[in-house]
Tab-separated table of C-alpha atoms in Angstrom:
chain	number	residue	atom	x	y	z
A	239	UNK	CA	-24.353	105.642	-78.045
A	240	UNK	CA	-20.492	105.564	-78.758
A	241	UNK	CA	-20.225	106.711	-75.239
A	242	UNK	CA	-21.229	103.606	-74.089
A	243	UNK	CA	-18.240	100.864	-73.362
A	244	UNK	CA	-18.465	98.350	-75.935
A	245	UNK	CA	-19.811	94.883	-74.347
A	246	UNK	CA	-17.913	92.111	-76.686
A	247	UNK	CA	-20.491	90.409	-78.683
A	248	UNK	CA	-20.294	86.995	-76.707
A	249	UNK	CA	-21.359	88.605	-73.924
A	250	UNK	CA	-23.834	90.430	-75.646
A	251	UNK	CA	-25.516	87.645	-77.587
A	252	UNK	CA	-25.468	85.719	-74.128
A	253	UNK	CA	-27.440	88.767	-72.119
A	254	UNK	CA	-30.147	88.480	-75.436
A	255	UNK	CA	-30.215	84.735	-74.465
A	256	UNK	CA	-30.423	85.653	-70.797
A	257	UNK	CA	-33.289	88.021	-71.330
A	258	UNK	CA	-35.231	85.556	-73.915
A	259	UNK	CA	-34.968	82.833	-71.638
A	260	UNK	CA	-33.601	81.032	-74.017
A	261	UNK	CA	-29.983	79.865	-71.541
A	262	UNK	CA	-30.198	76.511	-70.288
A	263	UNK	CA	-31.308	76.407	-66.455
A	264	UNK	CA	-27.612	76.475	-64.860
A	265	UNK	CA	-26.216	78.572	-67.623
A	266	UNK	CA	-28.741	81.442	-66.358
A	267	UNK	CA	-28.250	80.548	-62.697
A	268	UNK	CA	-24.544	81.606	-63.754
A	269	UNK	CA	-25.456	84.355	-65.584
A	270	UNK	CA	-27.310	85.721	-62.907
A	271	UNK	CA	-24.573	85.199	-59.991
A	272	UNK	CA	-22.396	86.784	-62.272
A	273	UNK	CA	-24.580	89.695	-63.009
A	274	UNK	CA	-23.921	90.628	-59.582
A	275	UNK	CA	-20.519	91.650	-60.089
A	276	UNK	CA	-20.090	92.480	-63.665
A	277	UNK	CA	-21.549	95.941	-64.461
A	278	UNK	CA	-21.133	96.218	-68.000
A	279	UNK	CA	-23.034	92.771	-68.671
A	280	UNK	CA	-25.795	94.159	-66.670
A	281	UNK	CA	-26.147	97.337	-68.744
A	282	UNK	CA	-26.425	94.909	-71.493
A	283	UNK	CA	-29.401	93.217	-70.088
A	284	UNK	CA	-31.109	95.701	-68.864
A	285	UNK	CA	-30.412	97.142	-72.821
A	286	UNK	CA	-31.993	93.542	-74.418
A	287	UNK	CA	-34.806	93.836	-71.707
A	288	UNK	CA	-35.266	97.600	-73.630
A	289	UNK	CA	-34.533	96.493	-77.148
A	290	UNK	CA	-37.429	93.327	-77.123
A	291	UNK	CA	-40.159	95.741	-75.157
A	292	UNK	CA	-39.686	98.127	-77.641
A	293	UNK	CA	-40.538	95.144	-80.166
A	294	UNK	CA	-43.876	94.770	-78.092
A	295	UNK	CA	-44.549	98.386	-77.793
A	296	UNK	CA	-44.707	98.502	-81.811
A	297	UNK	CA	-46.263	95.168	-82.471
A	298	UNK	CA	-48.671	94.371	-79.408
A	299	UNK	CA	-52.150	95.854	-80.339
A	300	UNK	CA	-53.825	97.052	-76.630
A	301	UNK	CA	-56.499	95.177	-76.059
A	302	UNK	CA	-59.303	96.615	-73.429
A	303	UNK	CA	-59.205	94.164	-70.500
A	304	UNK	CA	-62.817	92.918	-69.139
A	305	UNK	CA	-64.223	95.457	-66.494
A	306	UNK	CA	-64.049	92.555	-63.578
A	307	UNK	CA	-60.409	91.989	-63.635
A	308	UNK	CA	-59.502	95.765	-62.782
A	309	UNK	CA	-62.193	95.213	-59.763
A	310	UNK	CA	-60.996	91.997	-59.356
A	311	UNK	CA	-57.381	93.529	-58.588
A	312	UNK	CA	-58.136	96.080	-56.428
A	313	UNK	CA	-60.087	93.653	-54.113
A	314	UNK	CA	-56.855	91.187	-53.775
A	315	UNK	CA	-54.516	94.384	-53.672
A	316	UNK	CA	-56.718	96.536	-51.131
A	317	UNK	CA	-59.438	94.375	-48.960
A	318	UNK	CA	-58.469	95.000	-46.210
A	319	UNK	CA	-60.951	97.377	-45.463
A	320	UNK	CA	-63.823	95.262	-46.322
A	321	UNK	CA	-62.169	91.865	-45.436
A	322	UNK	CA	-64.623	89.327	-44.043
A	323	UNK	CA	-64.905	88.675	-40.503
A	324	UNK	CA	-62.592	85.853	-40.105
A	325	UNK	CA	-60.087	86.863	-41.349
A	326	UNK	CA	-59.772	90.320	-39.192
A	327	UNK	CA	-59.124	88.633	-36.109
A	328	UNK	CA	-56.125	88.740	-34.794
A	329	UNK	CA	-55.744	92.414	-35.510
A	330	UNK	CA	-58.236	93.494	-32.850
A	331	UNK	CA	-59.791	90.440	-31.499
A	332	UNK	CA	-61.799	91.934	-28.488
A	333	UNK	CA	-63.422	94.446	-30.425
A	334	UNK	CA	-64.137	91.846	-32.951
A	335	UNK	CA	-65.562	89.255	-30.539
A	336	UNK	CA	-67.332	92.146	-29.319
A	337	UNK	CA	-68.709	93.823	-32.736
A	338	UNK	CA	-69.094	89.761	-33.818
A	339	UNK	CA	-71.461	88.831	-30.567
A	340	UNK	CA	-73.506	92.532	-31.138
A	341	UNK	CA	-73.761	91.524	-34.990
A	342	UNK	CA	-74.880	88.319	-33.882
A	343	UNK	CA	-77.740	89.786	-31.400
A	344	UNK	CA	-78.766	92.009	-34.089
A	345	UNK	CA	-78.906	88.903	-36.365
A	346	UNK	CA	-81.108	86.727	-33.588
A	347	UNK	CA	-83.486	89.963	-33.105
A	348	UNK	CA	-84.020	90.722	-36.955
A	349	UNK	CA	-83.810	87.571	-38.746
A	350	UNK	CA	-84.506	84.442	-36.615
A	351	UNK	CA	-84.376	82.368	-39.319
A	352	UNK	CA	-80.813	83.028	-40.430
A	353	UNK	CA	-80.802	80.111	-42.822
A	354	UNK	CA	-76.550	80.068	-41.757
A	355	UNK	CA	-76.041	81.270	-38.443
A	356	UNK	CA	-72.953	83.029	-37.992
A	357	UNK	CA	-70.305	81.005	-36.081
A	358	UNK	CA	-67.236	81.988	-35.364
A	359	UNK	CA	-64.144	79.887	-36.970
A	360	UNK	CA	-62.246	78.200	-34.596
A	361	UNK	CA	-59.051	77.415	-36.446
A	362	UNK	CA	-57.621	79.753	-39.395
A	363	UNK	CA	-53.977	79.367	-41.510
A	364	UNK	CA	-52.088	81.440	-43.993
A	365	UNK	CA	-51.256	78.738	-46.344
A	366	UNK	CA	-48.090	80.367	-48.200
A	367	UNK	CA	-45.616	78.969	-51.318
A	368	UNK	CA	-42.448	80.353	-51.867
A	369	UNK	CA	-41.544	83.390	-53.129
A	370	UNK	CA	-45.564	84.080	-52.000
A	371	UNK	CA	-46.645	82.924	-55.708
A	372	UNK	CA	-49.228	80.779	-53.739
A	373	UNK	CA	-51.130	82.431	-50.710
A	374	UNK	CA	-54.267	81.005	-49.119
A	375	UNK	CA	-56.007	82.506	-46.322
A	376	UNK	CA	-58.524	79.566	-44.342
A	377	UNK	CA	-60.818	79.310	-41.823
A	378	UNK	CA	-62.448	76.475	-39.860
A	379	UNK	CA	-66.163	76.314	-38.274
A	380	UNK	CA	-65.469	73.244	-36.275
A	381	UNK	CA	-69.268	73.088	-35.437
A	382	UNK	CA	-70.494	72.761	-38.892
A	383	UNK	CA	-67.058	71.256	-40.350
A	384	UNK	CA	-67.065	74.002	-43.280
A	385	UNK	CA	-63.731	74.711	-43.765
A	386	UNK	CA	-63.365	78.314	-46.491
A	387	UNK	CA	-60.198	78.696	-48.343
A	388	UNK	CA	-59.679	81.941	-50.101
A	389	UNK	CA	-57.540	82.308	-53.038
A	390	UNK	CA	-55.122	85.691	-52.099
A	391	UNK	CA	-52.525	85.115	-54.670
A	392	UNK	CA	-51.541	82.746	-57.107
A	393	UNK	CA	-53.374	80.140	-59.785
A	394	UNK	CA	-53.969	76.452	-60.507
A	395	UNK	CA	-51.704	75.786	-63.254
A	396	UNK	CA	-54.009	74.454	-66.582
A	397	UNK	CA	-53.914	70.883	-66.646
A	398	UNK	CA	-52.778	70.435	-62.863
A	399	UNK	CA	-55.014	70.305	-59.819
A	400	UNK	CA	-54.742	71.818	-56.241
A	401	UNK	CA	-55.403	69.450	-53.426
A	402	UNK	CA	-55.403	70.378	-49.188
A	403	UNK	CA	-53.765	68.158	-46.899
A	404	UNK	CA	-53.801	68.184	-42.868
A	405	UNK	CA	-50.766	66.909	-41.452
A	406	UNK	CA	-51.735	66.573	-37.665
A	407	UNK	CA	-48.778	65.623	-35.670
A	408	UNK	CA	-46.715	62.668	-37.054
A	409	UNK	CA	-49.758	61.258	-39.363
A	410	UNK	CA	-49.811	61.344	-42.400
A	411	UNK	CA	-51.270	63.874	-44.527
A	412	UNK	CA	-54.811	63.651	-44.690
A	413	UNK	CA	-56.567	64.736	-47.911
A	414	UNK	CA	-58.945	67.694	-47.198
A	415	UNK	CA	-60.258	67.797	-50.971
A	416	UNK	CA	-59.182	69.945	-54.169
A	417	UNK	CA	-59.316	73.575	-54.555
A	418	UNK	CA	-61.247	75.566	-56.679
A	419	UNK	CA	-59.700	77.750	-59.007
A	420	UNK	CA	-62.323	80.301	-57.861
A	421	UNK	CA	-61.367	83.130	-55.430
A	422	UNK	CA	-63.047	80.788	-52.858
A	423	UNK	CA	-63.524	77.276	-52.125
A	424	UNK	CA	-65.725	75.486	-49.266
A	425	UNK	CA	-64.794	71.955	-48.058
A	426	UNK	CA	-66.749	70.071	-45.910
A	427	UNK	CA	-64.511	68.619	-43.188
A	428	UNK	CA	-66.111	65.506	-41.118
A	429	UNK	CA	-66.050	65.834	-37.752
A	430	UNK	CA	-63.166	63.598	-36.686
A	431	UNK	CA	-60.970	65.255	-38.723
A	432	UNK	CA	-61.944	69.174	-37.829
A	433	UNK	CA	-60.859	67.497	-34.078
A	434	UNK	CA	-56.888	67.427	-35.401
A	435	UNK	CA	-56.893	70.805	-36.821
A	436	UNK	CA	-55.631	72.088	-33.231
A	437	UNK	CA	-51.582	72.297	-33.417
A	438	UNK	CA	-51.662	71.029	-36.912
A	439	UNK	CA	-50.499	72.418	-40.657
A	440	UNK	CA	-52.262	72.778	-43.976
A	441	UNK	CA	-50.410	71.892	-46.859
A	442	UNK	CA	-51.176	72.089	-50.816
A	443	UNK	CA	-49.477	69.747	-53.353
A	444	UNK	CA	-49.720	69.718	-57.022
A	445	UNK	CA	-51.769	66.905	-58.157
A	446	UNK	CA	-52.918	65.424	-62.053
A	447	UNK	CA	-55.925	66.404	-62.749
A	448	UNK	CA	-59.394	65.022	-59.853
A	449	UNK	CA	-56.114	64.911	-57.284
A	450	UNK	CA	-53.872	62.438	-55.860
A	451	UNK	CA	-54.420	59.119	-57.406
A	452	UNK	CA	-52.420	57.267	-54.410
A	453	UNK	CA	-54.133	59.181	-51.082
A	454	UNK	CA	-50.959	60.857	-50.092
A	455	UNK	CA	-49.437	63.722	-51.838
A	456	UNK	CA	-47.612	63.082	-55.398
A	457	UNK	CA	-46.530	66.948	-56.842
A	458	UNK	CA	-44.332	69.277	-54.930
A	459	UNK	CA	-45.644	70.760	-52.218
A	460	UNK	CA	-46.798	74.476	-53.589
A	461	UNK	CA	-47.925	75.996	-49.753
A	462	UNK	CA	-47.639	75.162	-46.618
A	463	UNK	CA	-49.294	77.139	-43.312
A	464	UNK	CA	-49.676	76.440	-39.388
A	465	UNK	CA	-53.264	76.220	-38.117
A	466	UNK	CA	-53.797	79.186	-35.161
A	467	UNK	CA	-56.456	78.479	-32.845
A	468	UNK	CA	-58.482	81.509	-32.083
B	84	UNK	CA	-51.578	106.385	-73.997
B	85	UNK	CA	-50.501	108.709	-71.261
B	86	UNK	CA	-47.067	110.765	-72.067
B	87	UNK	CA	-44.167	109.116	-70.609
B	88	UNK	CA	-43.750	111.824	-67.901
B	89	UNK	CA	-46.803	111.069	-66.497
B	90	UNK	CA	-46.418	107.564	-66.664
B	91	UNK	CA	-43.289	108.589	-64.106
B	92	UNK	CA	-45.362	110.475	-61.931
B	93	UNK	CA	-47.346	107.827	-61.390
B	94	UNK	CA	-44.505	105.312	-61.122
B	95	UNK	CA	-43.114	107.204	-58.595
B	96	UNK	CA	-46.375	107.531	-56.620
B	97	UNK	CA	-46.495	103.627	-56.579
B	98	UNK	CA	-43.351	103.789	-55.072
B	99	UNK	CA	-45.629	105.508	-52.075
B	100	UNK	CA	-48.098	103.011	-52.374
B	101	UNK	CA	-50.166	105.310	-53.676
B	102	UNK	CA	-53.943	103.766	-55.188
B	103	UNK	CA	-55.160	106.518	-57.138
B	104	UNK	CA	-51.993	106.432	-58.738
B	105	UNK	CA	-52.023	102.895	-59.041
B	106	UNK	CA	-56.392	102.771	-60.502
B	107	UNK	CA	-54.466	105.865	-63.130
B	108	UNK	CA	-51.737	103.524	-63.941
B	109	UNK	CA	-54.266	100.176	-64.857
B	110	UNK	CA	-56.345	102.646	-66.747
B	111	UNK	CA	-53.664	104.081	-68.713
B	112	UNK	CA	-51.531	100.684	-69.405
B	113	UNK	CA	-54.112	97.950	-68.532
B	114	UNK	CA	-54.418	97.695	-72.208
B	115	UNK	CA	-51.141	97.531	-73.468
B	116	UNK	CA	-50.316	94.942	-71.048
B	117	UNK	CA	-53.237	92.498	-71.711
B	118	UNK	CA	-52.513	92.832	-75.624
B	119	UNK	CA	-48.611	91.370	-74.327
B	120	UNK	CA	-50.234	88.430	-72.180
B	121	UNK	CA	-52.798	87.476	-74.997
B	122	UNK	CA	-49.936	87.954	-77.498
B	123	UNK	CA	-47.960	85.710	-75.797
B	124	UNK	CA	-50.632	83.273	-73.426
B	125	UNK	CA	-53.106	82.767	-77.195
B	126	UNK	CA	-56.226	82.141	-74.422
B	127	UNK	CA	-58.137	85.303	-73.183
B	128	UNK	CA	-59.111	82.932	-69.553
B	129	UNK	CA	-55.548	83.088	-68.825
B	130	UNK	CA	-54.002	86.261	-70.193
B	131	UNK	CA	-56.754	87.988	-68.158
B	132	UNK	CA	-55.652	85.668	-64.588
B	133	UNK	CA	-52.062	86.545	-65.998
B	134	UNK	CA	-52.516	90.200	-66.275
B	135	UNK	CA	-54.189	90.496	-62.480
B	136	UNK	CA	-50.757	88.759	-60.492
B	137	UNK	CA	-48.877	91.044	-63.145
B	138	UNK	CA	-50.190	94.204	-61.383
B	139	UNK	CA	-49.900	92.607	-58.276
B	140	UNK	CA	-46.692	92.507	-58.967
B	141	UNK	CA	-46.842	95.650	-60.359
B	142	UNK	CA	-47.587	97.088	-57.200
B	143	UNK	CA	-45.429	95.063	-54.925
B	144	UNK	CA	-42.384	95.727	-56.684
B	145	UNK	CA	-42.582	98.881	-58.219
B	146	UNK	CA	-39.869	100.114	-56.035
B	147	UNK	CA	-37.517	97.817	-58.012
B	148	UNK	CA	-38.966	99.876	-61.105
B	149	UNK	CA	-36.093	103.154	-61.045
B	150	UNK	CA	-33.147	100.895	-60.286
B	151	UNK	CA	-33.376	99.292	-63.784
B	152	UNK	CA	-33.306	102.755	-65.827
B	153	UNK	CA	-36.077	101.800	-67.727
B	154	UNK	CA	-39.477	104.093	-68.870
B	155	UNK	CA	-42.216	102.862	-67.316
B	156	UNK	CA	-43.464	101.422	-70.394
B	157	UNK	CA	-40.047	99.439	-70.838
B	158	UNK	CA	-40.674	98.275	-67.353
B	159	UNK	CA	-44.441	97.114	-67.091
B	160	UNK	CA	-44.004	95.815	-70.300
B	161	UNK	CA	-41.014	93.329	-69.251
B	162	UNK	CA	-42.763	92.572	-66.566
B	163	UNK	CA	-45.855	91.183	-68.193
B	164	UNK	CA	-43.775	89.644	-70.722
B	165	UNK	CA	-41.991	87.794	-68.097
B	166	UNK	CA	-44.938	86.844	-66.182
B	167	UNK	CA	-47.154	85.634	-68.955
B	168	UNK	CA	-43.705	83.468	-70.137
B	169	UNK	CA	-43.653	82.025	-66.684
B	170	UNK	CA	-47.005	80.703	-67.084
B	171	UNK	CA	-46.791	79.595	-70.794
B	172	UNK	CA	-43.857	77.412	-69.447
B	173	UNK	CA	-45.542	76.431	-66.377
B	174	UNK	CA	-48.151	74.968	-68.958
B	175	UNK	CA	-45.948	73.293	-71.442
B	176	UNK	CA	-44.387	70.372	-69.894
B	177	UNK	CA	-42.279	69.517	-72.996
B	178	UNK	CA	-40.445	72.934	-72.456
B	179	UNK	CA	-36.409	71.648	-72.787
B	180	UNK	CA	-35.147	74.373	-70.717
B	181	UNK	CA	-37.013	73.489	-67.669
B	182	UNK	CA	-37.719	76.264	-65.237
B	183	UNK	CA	-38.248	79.454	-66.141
B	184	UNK	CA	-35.392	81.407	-64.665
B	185	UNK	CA	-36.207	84.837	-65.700
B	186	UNK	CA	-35.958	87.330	-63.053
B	187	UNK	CA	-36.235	90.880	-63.341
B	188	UNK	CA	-32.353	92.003	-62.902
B	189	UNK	CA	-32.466	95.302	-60.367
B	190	UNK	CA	-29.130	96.970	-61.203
B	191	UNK	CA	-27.622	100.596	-60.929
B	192	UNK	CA	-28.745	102.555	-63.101
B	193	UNK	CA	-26.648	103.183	-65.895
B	194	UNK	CA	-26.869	107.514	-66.291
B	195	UNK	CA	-27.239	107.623	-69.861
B	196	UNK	CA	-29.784	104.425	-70.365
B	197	UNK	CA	-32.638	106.723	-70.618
B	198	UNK	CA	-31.369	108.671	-73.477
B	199	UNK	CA	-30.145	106.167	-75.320
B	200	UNK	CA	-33.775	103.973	-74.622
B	201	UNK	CA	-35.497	106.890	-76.112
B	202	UNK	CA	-33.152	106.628	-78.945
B	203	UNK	CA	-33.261	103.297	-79.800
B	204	UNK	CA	-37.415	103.078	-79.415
B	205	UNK	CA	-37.691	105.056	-82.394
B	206	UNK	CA	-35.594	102.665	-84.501
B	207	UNK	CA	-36.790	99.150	-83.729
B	208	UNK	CA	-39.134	98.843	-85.889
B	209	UNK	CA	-36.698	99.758	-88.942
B	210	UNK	CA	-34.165	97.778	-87.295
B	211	UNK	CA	-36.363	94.353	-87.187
B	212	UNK	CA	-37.440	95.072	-90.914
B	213	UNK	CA	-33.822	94.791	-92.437
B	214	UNK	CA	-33.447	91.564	-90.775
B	215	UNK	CA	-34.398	88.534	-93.485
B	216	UNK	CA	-38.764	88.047	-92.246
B	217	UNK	CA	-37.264	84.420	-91.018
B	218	UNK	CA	-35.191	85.279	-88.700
B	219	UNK	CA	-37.147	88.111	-87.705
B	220	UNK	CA	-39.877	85.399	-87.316
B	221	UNK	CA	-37.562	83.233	-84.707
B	222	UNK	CA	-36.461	86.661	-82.478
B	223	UNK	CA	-40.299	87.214	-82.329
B	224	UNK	CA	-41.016	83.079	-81.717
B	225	UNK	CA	-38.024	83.731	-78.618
B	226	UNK	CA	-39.442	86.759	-77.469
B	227	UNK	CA	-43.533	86.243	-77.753
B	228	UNK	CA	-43.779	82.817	-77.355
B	229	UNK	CA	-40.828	81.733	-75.076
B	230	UNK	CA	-39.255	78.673	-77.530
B	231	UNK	CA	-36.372	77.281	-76.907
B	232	UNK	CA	-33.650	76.681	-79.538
B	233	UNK	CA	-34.984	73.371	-80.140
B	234	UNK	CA	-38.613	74.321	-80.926
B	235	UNK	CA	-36.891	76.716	-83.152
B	236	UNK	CA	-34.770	74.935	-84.983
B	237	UNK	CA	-37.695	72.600	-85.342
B	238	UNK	CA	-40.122	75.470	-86.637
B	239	UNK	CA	-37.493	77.009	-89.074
B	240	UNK	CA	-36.139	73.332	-90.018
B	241	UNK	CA	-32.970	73.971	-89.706
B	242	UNK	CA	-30.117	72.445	-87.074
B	243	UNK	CA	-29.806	73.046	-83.597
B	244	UNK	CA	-26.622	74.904	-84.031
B	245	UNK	CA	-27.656	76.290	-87.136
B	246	UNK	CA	-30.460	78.051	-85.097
B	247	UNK	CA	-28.619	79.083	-82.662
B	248	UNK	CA	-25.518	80.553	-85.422
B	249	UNK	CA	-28.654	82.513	-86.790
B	250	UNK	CA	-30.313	83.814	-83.700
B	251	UNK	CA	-27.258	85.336	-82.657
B	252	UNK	CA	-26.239	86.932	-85.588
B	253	UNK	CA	-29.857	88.232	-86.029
B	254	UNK	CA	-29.733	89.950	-82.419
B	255	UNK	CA	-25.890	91.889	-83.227
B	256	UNK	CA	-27.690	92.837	-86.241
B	257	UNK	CA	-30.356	94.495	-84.677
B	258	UNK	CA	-28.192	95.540	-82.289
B	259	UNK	CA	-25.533	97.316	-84.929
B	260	UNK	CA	-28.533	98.452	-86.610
B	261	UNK	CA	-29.392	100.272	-83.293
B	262	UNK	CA	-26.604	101.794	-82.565
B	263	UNK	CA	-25.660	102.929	-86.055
């Protein structure tokens, strides 16, 4: 360890701070800038970052997560194989108009009462938050106004709720309801307003707890995606 | 637990995007991990929501993994510890540092940080036990639970300053103690 050029102990204490968190908002936004240039203070982070896991590595008991979440990973990290149908246009829409309208026959000829008929979405967005911590995939059956938002990435924060907006053109955001903090959530979107989603964008904002208490966003805006029209 | 070299292996795999190696590396660290976001989050709910977007990140980022020098271990381990922080502060509106800024940094490699890690993991332990259980107590509060120098100072009952003054001399301690 003597090989290693002595860090002086300022600098030192400062990447422990760094590393605990425990800097004051700019002071880190310093640090960090400056950890671009200064290699030494960087070895000493990246030694803090060892020193504390090796703290958890003693102390933290494992604890066997539930079966679900491992299955629950895999399906956000790897669905694409058995991602549902509206979400795979765009990749190979003819064969999936195609494979949709022969699923669809099939459906008529084997089931004819299909208590929900399959209808193909006419608007979808990737609703997406910075630094992707926050990504929505939804899609829009204009007939029936049932609008499914599925939860790729991200959480509601305890305490805080999630709530849609449309912005159509220069209006207003219009408040499409609050989002589940399930993997999926179904709104029911009357019919004048599924007749704006053309050209429009889906945004969600952090809200107190049963939403926006005003009617127009009051948190930062956590998402934001263009509706495509398929 | 899996020996460190095949932790590696499988590291390196990820790297690839590689999902056997990624299903190996959840069975062989899943546990360790969720024991640092219950540690840290105190609800099961969240440490388990907390410890599925850690291996998503996990497996987004694990090319940033050999740039820091760390063992895997080291590595998923900061990660979770950073993530489940994040959320702890997300929670706690009262936090007085405001946002959580931590990062993971993505450096060179320094050439000698693995032997020295190795080194080092073997003393912590001893290390943290000659510090006075107190201060010990307010690394582990800084570490585990993400307070700030004021929730310190208030848990300890001592003076901002004075918290600070002890926090710092209780991390060169360890430190020395590390590289004695």
């Amino acid at each position: 360890m003597s090989d290693r050029p002595d860090i002086p102990p300022d600098d030192s204490a400062r990447a422990a701070e760094y590393v605990l968190g425990l800097l004051p908002v700019q002071e880190a936004r310093e640090m960090r800038a400056e950890l671009g240039q200064n290699a030494a203070l960087r070895a000493e982070v990246l030694a803090w970052e060892r020193r504390f896991a090796d703290i958890a590595e003693n102390e933290v008991e494992p604890v066997t997560p539930p079966a679900g979440v491992e299955a629950q990973i895999m399906a956000h990290l790897f669905r694409e194989e058995r991602r549902p149908w509206w979400q795979r246009f765009g990749l190979g829409q003819v064969v999936g108009v195609a494979g949709l309208a022969a699923i669809v026959a099939l459906g008529v000829l084997f089931y004819s009462n299909l208590t929900q008929p399959l209808l193909v979405p006419e608007y979808t967005a990737q609703i997406v938050g910075e630094g992707d911590s926050l990504i929505l995939s939804a899609a829009l059956d204009a007939d029936t106004g049932e609008l499914l938002i599925t939860r790729d990435i991200g959480t509601v924060t305890t305490g805080r709720a999630q709530e849609l907006w449309l912005i159509a053109g220069e209006a207003a955001p219009v408040s499409l309801g609050l989002l589940a903090e399930d993997t999926e959530t179904v709104l029911n979107v009357p019919q004048d307003l599924a007749a704006r989603f053309e050209g429009g964008v889906l945004a969600v904002s952090d809200e107190p707890p049963g939403g926006s208490p005003t009617g127009a966003p009051t948190g930062a805006v956590l998402a934001v995606g263009e509706v495509n029209t398929i | 637990m899996t020996a460190r070299t095949d932790l590696e292996t499988l590291m390196a795999r990820l790297v690839l995007k590689d999902r056997e190696a990624f299903r190996a590396l959840f069975s062989a660290t899943s546990a360790k991990l969720f024991g640092v976001c219950l540690r840290v989050l105190k609800d099961r709910g969240e440490a388990e929501d907390a410890l599925q977007e850690v291996y998503v990140k996990i497996w987004n980022r694990a090319d940033r993994y050999s740039s820091t020098g760390h063992s895997p271990m080291t590595w998923l381990i900061t990660v979770a510890r950073n993530h489940a922080i994040d959320r702890l502060r997300a929670r706690r509106a009262d936090s007085d540092i405001g946002d959580p800024d931590l990062v993971l940094s993505d450096p060179a490699p320094g050439p000698e940080a693995r032997a020295i890690a190795a080194a080092e993991a073997r003393r912590i332990s001893e290390c943290f036990g000659e510090l006075e259980q107190a201060r010990a107590d307010a690394v582990r509060g800084a570490y585990f639970e993400g307070a700030s120098y004021a929730a310190l100072a208030e848990r300890f009952d001592v003076p901002l300053n004075t918290m600070k003054t002890w926090l710092r001399r209780s991390l060169m301690t360890l430190k020395d103690c590390l590289s004695r």
